[in-house]
Structure formats: C-alpha cells, structure tokens
Amino acid sequence: MLQNVHRARCKLPALAAHLLACNPQLIAAVTETIYSCDQQQLKACNQMSLFEPEPSAITTVCFNRVQYAKLMSRNIGEIATFDIPPEQSPDRKASVLGMKI
C-alpha cells in the first residue's frame, strides 16, 4: 500500500497548507477539480481572494500516483497572483505544484 503513495514538496498558501495538514483526504477533491476544469473556470483562479499566495509554506503533500500524475500532466499556465521561480530554480517544481493545488 505504501508503494502507491507519492510525496511531493509543494509551496502552498499558508491556509491551504493548514487545511491539507488537518484533512489530507482533500487532495483527492483538489486533484479532480483541477484535472476536470476547463479554461474558462481556470480564469477564475486569477481572482482568488481566499487563498492568497503569501504567506506561503513549503510542505510535503501525499498523493496516490494517479493524483500526482494528473496534477503534473495538467497545464494551467501561470496564475497572475503566484510568483513562479525561473526554470533553473530548484523550487520551481514545488511552486508550480502548489499553484495547481
């Protein structure tokens, strides 16, 4: 069973990190929502007010392999409110994954 668990570093807004730490099962709903939404729905992410990107925390999030693959394969572009590091930065993957979550 532990073979199906994938852990990844994510840079999440502090409130989102707290919610996932208290309720790790929420990652399933988050993954399905991001994977199944269309471009029109993604535009609403630019107007987020509840999950402000700062303050943020780098945390480890547990996924099953399918959830992780869905999030990594989904291209949502960049959300204007998130500051994504350049390509060569070691924190880029954590920031992009956290932006998707």
mmCIF file of N, CA and C in Angstrom:
data_model
loop_
_atom_site.group_PDB
_atom_site.id
_atom_site.type_symbol
_atom_site.label_atom_id
_atom_site.label_comp_id
_atom_site.label_asym_id
_atom_site.label_seq_id
_atom_site.Cartn_x
_atom_site.Cartn_y
_atom_site.Cartn_z
ATOM 1 N N MET A 1 0.813 -1.196 0.000
ATOM 2 C CA MET A 1 0.000 0.000 0.000
ATOM 3 C C MET A 1 0.857 1.260 0.000
ATOM 4 N N LEU A 2 1.958 1.282 0.744
ATOM 5 C CA LEU A 2 2.820 2.455 0.767
ATOM 6 C C LEU A 2 3.509 2.680 -0.573
ATOM 7 N N GLN A 3 3.542 1.656 -1.428
ATOM 8 C CA GLN A 3 4.135 1.828 -2.746
ATOM 9 C C GLN A 3 3.299 2.753 -3.607
ATOM 10 N N ASN A 4 2.022 2.880 -3.322
ATOM 11 C CA ASN A 4 1.139 3.717 -4.111
ATOM 12 C C ASN A 4 1.086 5.157 -3.624
ATOM 13 N N VAL A 5 1.820 5.469 -2.573
ATOM 14 C CA VAL A 5 1.830 6.819 -2.029
ATOM 15 C C VAL A 5 3.019 7.587 -2.599
ATOM 16 N N HIS A 6 2.730 8.760 -3.112
ATOM 17 C CA HIS A 6 3.781 9.626 -3.637
ATOM 18 C C HIS A 6 3.801 10.887 -2.785
ATOM 19 N N ARG A 7 4.971 11.312 -2.382
ATOM 20 C CA ARG A 7 5.119 12.535 -1.594
ATOM 21 C C ARG A 7 5.851 13.561 -2.441
ATOM 22 N N ALA A 8 5.360 14.782 -2.399
ATOM 23 C CA ALA A 8 5.989 15.845 -3.174
ATOM 24 C C ALA A 8 6.023 17.126 -2.354
ATOM 25 N N ARG A 9 7.108 17.879 -2.522
ATOM 26 C CA ARG A 9 7.208 19.203 -1.893
ATOM 27 C C ARG A 9 6.344 20.170 -2.668
ATOM 28 N N CYS A 10 5.563 20.963 -1.957
ATOM 29 C CA CYS A 10 4.682 21.948 -2.582
ATOM 30 C C CYS A 10 4.796 23.259 -1.814
ATOM 31 N N LYS A 11 4.850 24.354 -2.555
ATOM 32 C CA LYS A 11 4.799 25.675 -1.931
ATOM 33 C C LYS A 11 3.349 26.123 -1.982
ATOM 34 N N LEU A 12 2.704 26.066 -0.826
ATOM 35 C CA LEU A 12 1.275 26.336 -0.731
ATOM 36 C C LEU A 12 1.007 27.610 0.068
ATOM 37 N N PRO A 13 -0.099 28.292 -0.230
ATOM 38 C CA PRO A 13 -0.527 29.359 0.673
ATOM 39 C C PRO A 13 -0.714 28.772 2.079
ATOM 40 N N ALA A 14 -0.425 29.552 3.090
ATOM 41 C CA ALA A 14 -0.441 29.052 4.467
ATOM 42 C C ALA A 14 -1.780 28.415 4.838
ATOM 43 N N LEU A 15 -2.883 29.019 4.424
ATOM 44 C CA LEU A 15 -4.194 28.463 4.750
ATOM 45 C C LEU A 15 -4.404 27.107 4.071
ATOM 46 N N ALA A 16 -3.997 26.988 2.817
ATOM 47 C CA ALA A 16 -4.130 25.713 2.097
ATOM 48 C C ALA A 16 -3.249 24.640 2.740
ATOM 49 N N ALA A 17 -2.039 25.007 3.150
ATOM 50 C CA ALA A 17 -1.151 24.049 3.812
ATOM 51 C C ALA A 17 -1.774 23.554 5.115
ATOM 52 N N HIS A 18 -2.367 24.459 5.854
ATOM 53 C CA HIS A 18 -3.014 24.086 7.115
ATOM 54 C C HIS A 18 -4.202 23.151 6.862
ATOM 55 N N LEU A 19 -5.033 23.485 5.870
ATOM 56 C CA LEU A 19 -6.190 22.639 5.556
ATOM 57 C C LEU A 19 -5.768 21.235 5.133
ATOM 58 N N LEU A 20 -4.733 21.139 4.299
ATOM 59 C CA LEU A 20 -4.270 19.814 3.871
ATOM 60 C C LEU A 20 -3.605 19.039 4.998
ATOM 61 N N ALA A 21 -2.951 19.732 5.921
ATOM 62 C CA ALA A 21 -2.343 19.044 7.061
ATOM 63 C C ALA A 21 -3.421 18.459 7.975
ATOM 64 N N CYS A 22 -4.511 19.194 8.151
ATOM 65 C CA CYS A 22 -5.611 18.724 9.010
ATOM 66 C C CYS A 22 -6.510 17.709 8.306
ATOM 67 N N ASN A 23 -6.659 17.835 6.986
ATOM 68 C CA ASN A 23 -7.560 16.974 6.207
ATOM 69 C C ASN A 23 -6.859 16.505 4.929
ATOM 70 N N PRO A 24 -5.927 15.584 5.031
ATOM 71 C CA PRO A 24 -5.175 15.175 3.833
ATOM 72 C C PRO A 24 -6.038 14.548 2.744
ATOM 73 N N GLN A 25 -7.228 14.088 3.085
ATOM 74 C CA GLN A 25 -8.116 13.493 2.083
ATOM 75 C C GLN A 25 -8.630 14.541 1.090
ATOM 76 N N LEU A 26 -8.495 15.824 1.407
ATOM 77 C CA LEU A 26 -8.943 16.883 0.499
ATOM 78 C C LEU A 26 -8.164 16.897 -0.813
ATOM 79 N N ILE A 27 -6.968 16.325 -0.825
ATOM 80 C CA ILE A 27 -6.159 16.340 -2.042
ATOM 81 C C ILE A 27 -6.866 15.616 -3.190
ATOM 82 N N ALA A 28 -7.700 14.632 -2.886
ATOM 83 C CA ALA A 28 -8.433 13.918 -3.937
ATOM 84 C C ALA A 28 -9.409 14.859 -4.636
ATOM 85 N N ALA A 29 -10.142 15.655 -3.883
ATOM 86 C CA ALA A 29 -11.092 16.594 -4.472
ATOM 87 C C ALA A 29 -10.372 17.693 -5.249
ATOM 88 N N VAL A 30 -9.271 18.160 -4.702
ATOM 89 C CA VAL A 30 -8.488 19.199 -5.383
ATOM 90 C C VAL A 30 -7.987 18.686 -6.726
ATOM 91 N N THR A 31 -7.446 17.483 -6.727
ATOM 92 C CA THR A 31 -6.897 16.900 -7.950
ATOM 93 C C THR A 31 -7.977 16.747 -9.015
ATOM 94 N N GLU A 32 -9.107 16.209 -8.650
ATOM 95 C CA GLU A 32 -10.189 16.013 -9.621
ATOM 96 C C GLU A 32 -10.715 17.339 -10.156
ATOM 97 N N THR A 33 -10.805 18.328 -9.296
ATOM 98 C CA THR A 33 -11.304 19.638 -9.723
ATOM 99 C C THR A 33 -10.360 20.280 -10.732
ATOM 100 N N ILE A 34 -9.076 20.292 -10.426
ATOM 101 C CA ILE A 34 -8.099 20.903 -11.337
ATOM 102 C C ILE A 34 -8.025 20.125 -12.650
ATOM 103 N N TYR A 35 -8.050 18.811 -12.571
ATOM 104 C CA TYR A 35 -7.913 17.985 -13.771
ATOM 105 C C TYR A 35 -9.114 18.117 -14.696
ATOM 106 N N SER A 36 -10.295 18.322 -14.140
ATOM 107 C CA SER A 36 -11.502 18.320 -14.970
ATOM 108 C C SER A 36 -12.014 19.708 -15.352
ATOM 109 N N CYS A 37 -11.402 20.782 -14.860
ATOM 110 C CA CYS A 37 -11.926 22.112 -15.186
ATOM 111 C C CYS A 37 -11.441 22.583 -16.554
ATOM 112 N N ASP A 38 -12.222 23.473 -17.146
ATOM 113 C CA ASP A 38 -11.870 23.991 -18.467
ATOM 114 C C ASP A 38 -11.176 25.353 -18.328
ATOM 115 N N GLN A 39 -10.771 25.926 -19.449
ATOM 116 C CA GLN A 39 -10.017 27.185 -19.430
ATOM 117 C C GLN A 39 -10.830 28.337 -18.836
ATOM 118 N N GLN A 40 -12.115 28.353 -19.070
ATOM 119 C CA GLN A 40 -12.965 29.411 -18.513
ATOM 120 C C GLN A 40 -12.964 29.353 -16.986
ATOM 121 N N GLN A 41 -13.040 28.154 -16.449
ATOM 122 C CA GLN A 41 -13.015 28.005 -14.996
ATOM 123 C C GLN A 41 -11.645 28.357 -14.423
ATOM 124 N N LEU A 42 -10.587 28.073 -15.172
ATOM 125 C CA LEU A 42 -9.241 28.405 -14.699
ATOM 126 C C LEU A 42 -9.021 29.914 -14.608
ATOM 127 N N LYS A 43 -9.710 30.681 -15.439
ATOM 128 C CA LYS A 43 -9.569 32.134 -15.389
ATOM 129 C C LYS A 43 -10.021 32.683 -14.041
ATOM 130 N N ALA A 44 -10.957 32.003 -13.408
ATOM 131 C CA ALA A 44 -11.431 32.439 -12.089
ATOM 132 C C ALA A 44 -10.329 32.355 -11.039
ATOM 133 N N CYS A 45 -9.339 31.514 -11.272
ATOM 134 C CA CYS A 45 -8.230 31.378 -10.314
ATOM 135 C C CYS A 45 -7.425 32.667 -10.188
ATOM 136 N N ASN A 46 -7.413 33.485 -11.229
ATOM 137 C CA ASN A 46 -6.672 34.745 -11.169
ATOM 138 C C ASN A 46 -7.305 35.735 -10.203
ATOM 139 N N GLN A 47 -8.534 35.488 -9.789
ATOM 140 C CA GLN A 47 -9.217 36.400 -8.883
ATOM 141 C C GLN A 47 -9.391 35.797 -7.497
ATOM 142 N N MET A 48 -8.530 34.835 -7.149
ATOM 143 C CA MET A 48 -8.631 34.199 -5.828
ATOM 144 C C MET A 48 -8.465 35.236 -4.728
ATOM 145 N N SER A 49 -9.313 35.170 -3.734
ATOM 146 C CA SER A 49 -9.154 36.072 -2.598
ATOM 147 C C SER A 49 -8.982 35.290 -1.295
ATOM 148 N N LEU A 50 -9.458 34.058 -1.251
ATOM 149 C CA LEU A 50 -9.365 33.280 -0.021
ATOM 150 C C LEU A 50 -7.952 32.727 0.190
ATOM 151 N N PHE A 51 -7.342 32.218 -0.863
ATOM 152 C CA PHE A 51 -6.013 31.620 -0.757
ATOM 153 C C PHE A 51 -4.971 32.547 -1.369
ATOM 154 N N GLU A 52 -4.635 33.583 -0.657
ATOM 155 C CA GLU A 52 -3.594 34.497 -1.122
ATOM 156 C C GLU A 52 -2.259 33.757 -1.127
ATOM 157 N N PRO A 53 -1.404 33.993 -2.139
ATOM 158 C CA PRO A 53 -0.148 33.253 -2.239
ATOM 159 C C PRO A 53 0.852 33.542 -1.123
ATOM 160 N N GLU A 54 0.730 34.670 -0.479
ATOM 161 C CA GLU A 54 1.629 34.986 0.630
ATOM 162 C C GLU A 54 0.785 35.256 1.869
ATOM 163 N N PRO A 55 1.124 34.773 3.016
ATOM 164 C CA PRO A 55 2.296 33.970 3.338
ATOM 165 C C PRO A 55 2.147 32.550 2.801
ATOM 166 N N SER A 56 3.279 31.949 2.510
ATOM 167 C CA SER A 56 3.261 30.594 1.977
ATOM 168 C C SER A 56 4.172 29.700 2.808
ATOM 169 N N ALA A 57 4.021 28.399 2.592
ATOM 170 C CA ALA A 57 4.823 27.420 3.319
ATOM 171 C C ALA A 57 5.187 26.289 2.366
ATOM 172 N N ILE A 58 6.409 25.806 2.484
ATOM 173 C CA ILE A 58 6.790 24.630 1.709
ATOM 174 C C ILE A 58 6.500 23.424 2.593
ATOM 175 N N THR A 59 5.658 22.555 2.080
ATOM 176 C CA THR A 59 5.209 21.398 2.848
ATOM 177 C C THR A 59 5.235 20.154 1.972
ATOM 178 N N THR A 60 5.189 19.002 2.590
ATOM 179 C CA THR A 60 5.119 17.745 1.860
ATOM 180 C C THR A 60 3.669 17.300 1.797
ATOM 181 N N VAL A 61 3.214 17.021 0.585
ATOM 182 C CA VAL A 61 1.840 16.580 0.364
ATOM 183 C C VAL A 61 1.876 15.151 -0.138
ATOM 184 N N CYS A 62 0.991 14.323 0.391
ATOM 185 C CA CYS A 62 0.898 12.919 -0.030
ATOM 186 C C CYS A 62 -0.220 12.759 -1.049
ATOM 187 N N PHE A 63 0.098 12.077 -2.131
ATOM 188 C CA PHE A 63 -0.848 11.782 -3.211
ATOM 189 C C PHE A 63 -0.798 10.293 -3.472
ATOM 190 N N ASN A 64 -1.815 9.755 -4.158
ATOM 191 C CA ASN A 64 -1.572 8.459 -4.765
ATOM 192 C C ASN A 64 -0.949 8.762 -6.127
ATOM 193 N N ARG A 65 -0.435 7.759 -6.789
ATOM 194 C CA ARG A 65 0.314 8.007 -8.026
ATOM 195 C C ARG A 65 -0.550 8.605 -9.124
ATOM 196 N N VAL A 66 -1.799 8.218 -9.187
ATOM 197 C CA VAL A 66 -2.696 8.742 -10.216
ATOM 198 C C VAL A 66 -2.958 10.229 -9.981
ATOM 199 N N GLN A 67 -3.202 10.615 -8.735
ATOM 200 C CA GLN A 67 -3.444 12.020 -8.420
ATOM 201 C C GLN A 67 -2.231 12.873 -8.787
ATOM 202 N N TYR A 68 -1.052 12.403 -8.431
ATOM 203 C CA TYR A 68 0.172 13.145 -8.748
ATOM 204 C C TYR A 68 0.343 13.271 -10.258
ATOM 205 N N ALA A 69 0.122 12.186 -10.984
ATOM 206 C CA ALA A 69 0.262 12.213 -12.441
ATOM 207 C C ALA A 69 -0.742 13.173 -13.073
ATOM 208 N N LYS A 70 -1.967 13.198 -12.574
ATOM 209 C CA LYS A 70 -2.974 14.112 -13.107
ATOM 210 C C LYS A 70 -2.558 15.568 -12.906
ATOM 211 N N LEU A 71 -2.080 15.895 -11.708
ATOM 212 C CA LEU A 71 -1.671 17.272 -11.448
ATOM 213 C C LEU A 71 -0.468 17.677 -12.283
ATOM 214 N N MET A 72 0.492 16.774 -12.417
ATOM 215 C CA MET A 72 1.692 17.109 -13.169
ATOM 216 C C MET A 72 1.415 17.217 -14.666
ATOM 217 N N SER A 73 0.455 16.464 -15.166
ATOM 218 C CA SER A 73 0.190 16.496 -16.600
ATOM 219 C C SER A 73 -0.703 17.667 -16.998
ATOM 220 N N ARG A 74 -1.417 18.243 -16.062
ATOM 221 C CA ARG A 74 -2.357 19.332 -16.363
ATOM 222 C C ARG A 74 -1.601 20.639 -16.496
ATOM 223 N N ASN A 75 -1.692 21.263 -17.649
ATOM 224 C CA ASN A 75 -1.053 22.554 -17.873
ATOM 225 C C ASN A 75 -2.094 23.643 -17.665
ATOM 226 N N ILE A 76 -1.900 24.463 -16.650
ATOM 227 C CA ILE A 76 -2.873 25.526 -16.382
ATOM 228 C C ILE A 76 -2.278 26.904 -16.633
ATOM 229 N N GLY A 77 -1.067 26.968 -17.119
ATOM 230 C CA GLY A 77 -0.432 28.271 -17.306
ATOM 231 C C GLY A 77 0.001 28.813 -15.962
ATOM 232 N N GLU A 78 0.240 30.100 -15.905
ATOM 233 C CA GLU A 78 0.619 30.714 -14.638
ATOM 234 C C GLU A 78 -0.509 31.607 -14.150
ATOM 235 N N ILE A 79 -0.788 31.500 -12.881
ATOM 236 C CA ILE A 79 -1.804 32.346 -12.256
ATOM 237 C C ILE A 79 -1.111 33.632 -11.838
ATOM 238 N N ALA A 80 -1.700 34.743 -12.197
ATOM 239 C CA ALA A 80 -1.050 36.046 -12.033
ATOM 240 C C ALA A 80 -0.619 36.340 -10.598
ATOM 241 N N THR A 81 -1.357 35.861 -9.623
ATOM 242 C CA THR A 81 -1.038 36.207 -8.233
ATOM 243 C C THR A 81 0.125 35.403 -7.665
ATOM 244 N N PHE A 82 0.532 34.321 -8.331
ATOM 245 C CA PHE A 82 1.629 33.482 -7.840
ATOM 246 C C PHE A 82 2.940 33.877 -8.498
ATOM 247 N N ASP A 83 3.983 33.954 -7.686
ATOM 248 C CA ASP A 83 5.316 34.270 -8.186
ATOM 249 C C ASP A 83 6.051 32.948 -8.410
ATOM 250 N N ILE A 84 6.186 32.547 -9.670
ATOM 251 C CA ILE A 84 6.827 31.275 -10.013
ATOM 252 C C ILE A 84 8.295 31.542 -10.322
ATOM 253 N N PRO A 85 9.211 30.801 -9.686
ATOM 254 C CA PRO A 85 10.640 30.995 -9.943
ATOM 255 C C PRO A 85 11.022 30.606 -11.379
ATOM 256 N N PRO A 86 12.196 31.033 -11.839
ATOM 257 C CA PRO A 86 12.640 30.674 -13.189
ATOM 258 C C PRO A 86 12.872 29.172 -13.342
ATOM 259 N N GLU A 87 12.988 28.728 -14.585
ATOM 260 C CA GLU A 87 13.139 27.296 -14.918
ATOM 261 C C GLU A 87 14.255 26.608 -14.133
ATOM 262 N N GLN A 88 15.393 27.253 -13.971
ATOM 263 C CA GLN A 88 16.554 26.613 -13.349
ATOM 264 C C GLN A 88 16.495 26.574 -11.826
ATOM 265 N N SER A 89 15.502 27.199 -11.246
ATOM 266 C CA SER A 89 15.382 27.241 -9.792
ATOM 267 C C SER A 89 14.974 25.872 -9.234
ATOM 268 N N PRO A 90 15.591 25.441 -8.130
ATOM 269 C CA PRO A 90 15.209 24.158 -7.532
ATOM 270 C C PRO A 90 13.810 24.189 -6.905
ATOM 271 N N ASP A 91 13.270 25.369 -6.652
ATOM 272 C CA ASP A 91 11.935 25.483 -6.054
ATOM 273 C C ASP A 91 10.818 25.614 -7.085
ATOM 274 N N ARG A 92 11.151 25.585 -8.363
ATOM 275 C CA ARG A 92 10.123 25.796 -9.397
ATOM 276 C C ARG A 92 9.056 24.695 -9.357
ATOM 277 N N LYS A 93 9.474 23.432 -9.275
ATOM 278 C CA LYS A 93 8.513 22.327 -9.296
ATOM 279 C C LYS A 93 7.552 22.434 -8.107
ATOM 280 N N ALA A 94 8.091 22.744 -6.919
ATOM 281 C CA ALA A 94 7.253 22.894 -5.727
ATOM 282 C C ALA A 94 6.279 24.063 -5.868
ATOM 283 N N SER A 95 6.740 25.146 -6.504
ATOM 284 C CA SER A 95 5.879 26.310 -6.687
ATOM 285 C C SER A 95 4.770 26.044 -7.692
ATOM 286 N N VAL A 96 5.100 25.379 -8.794
ATOM 287 C CA VAL A 96 4.095 25.080 -9.818
ATOM 288 C C VAL A 96 3.065 24.113 -9.273
ATOM 289 N N LEU A 97 3.516 23.099 -8.575
ATOM 290 C CA LEU A 97 2.583 22.123 -7.995
ATOM 291 C C LEU A 97 1.699 22.784 -6.947
ATOM 292 N N GLY A 98 2.276 23.651 -6.127
ATOM 293 C CA GLY A 98 1.498 24.381 -5.131
ATOM 294 C C GLY A 98 0.493 25.330 -5.766
ATOM 295 N N MET A 99 0.850 25.948 -6.893
ATOM 296 C CA MET A 99 -0.078 26.819 -7.594
ATOM 297 C C MET A 99 -1.281 26.022 -8.095
ATOM 298 N N LYS A 100 -1.029 24.819 -8.580
ATOM 299 C CA LYS A 100 -2.128 23.978 -9.078
ATOM 300 C C LYS A 100 -3.057 23.562 -7.947
ATOM 301 N N ILE A 101 -2.475 23.256 -6.797
ATOM 302 C CA ILE A 101 -3.285 22.833 -5.644
ATOM 303 C C ILE A 101 -4.055 24.021 -5.113
#
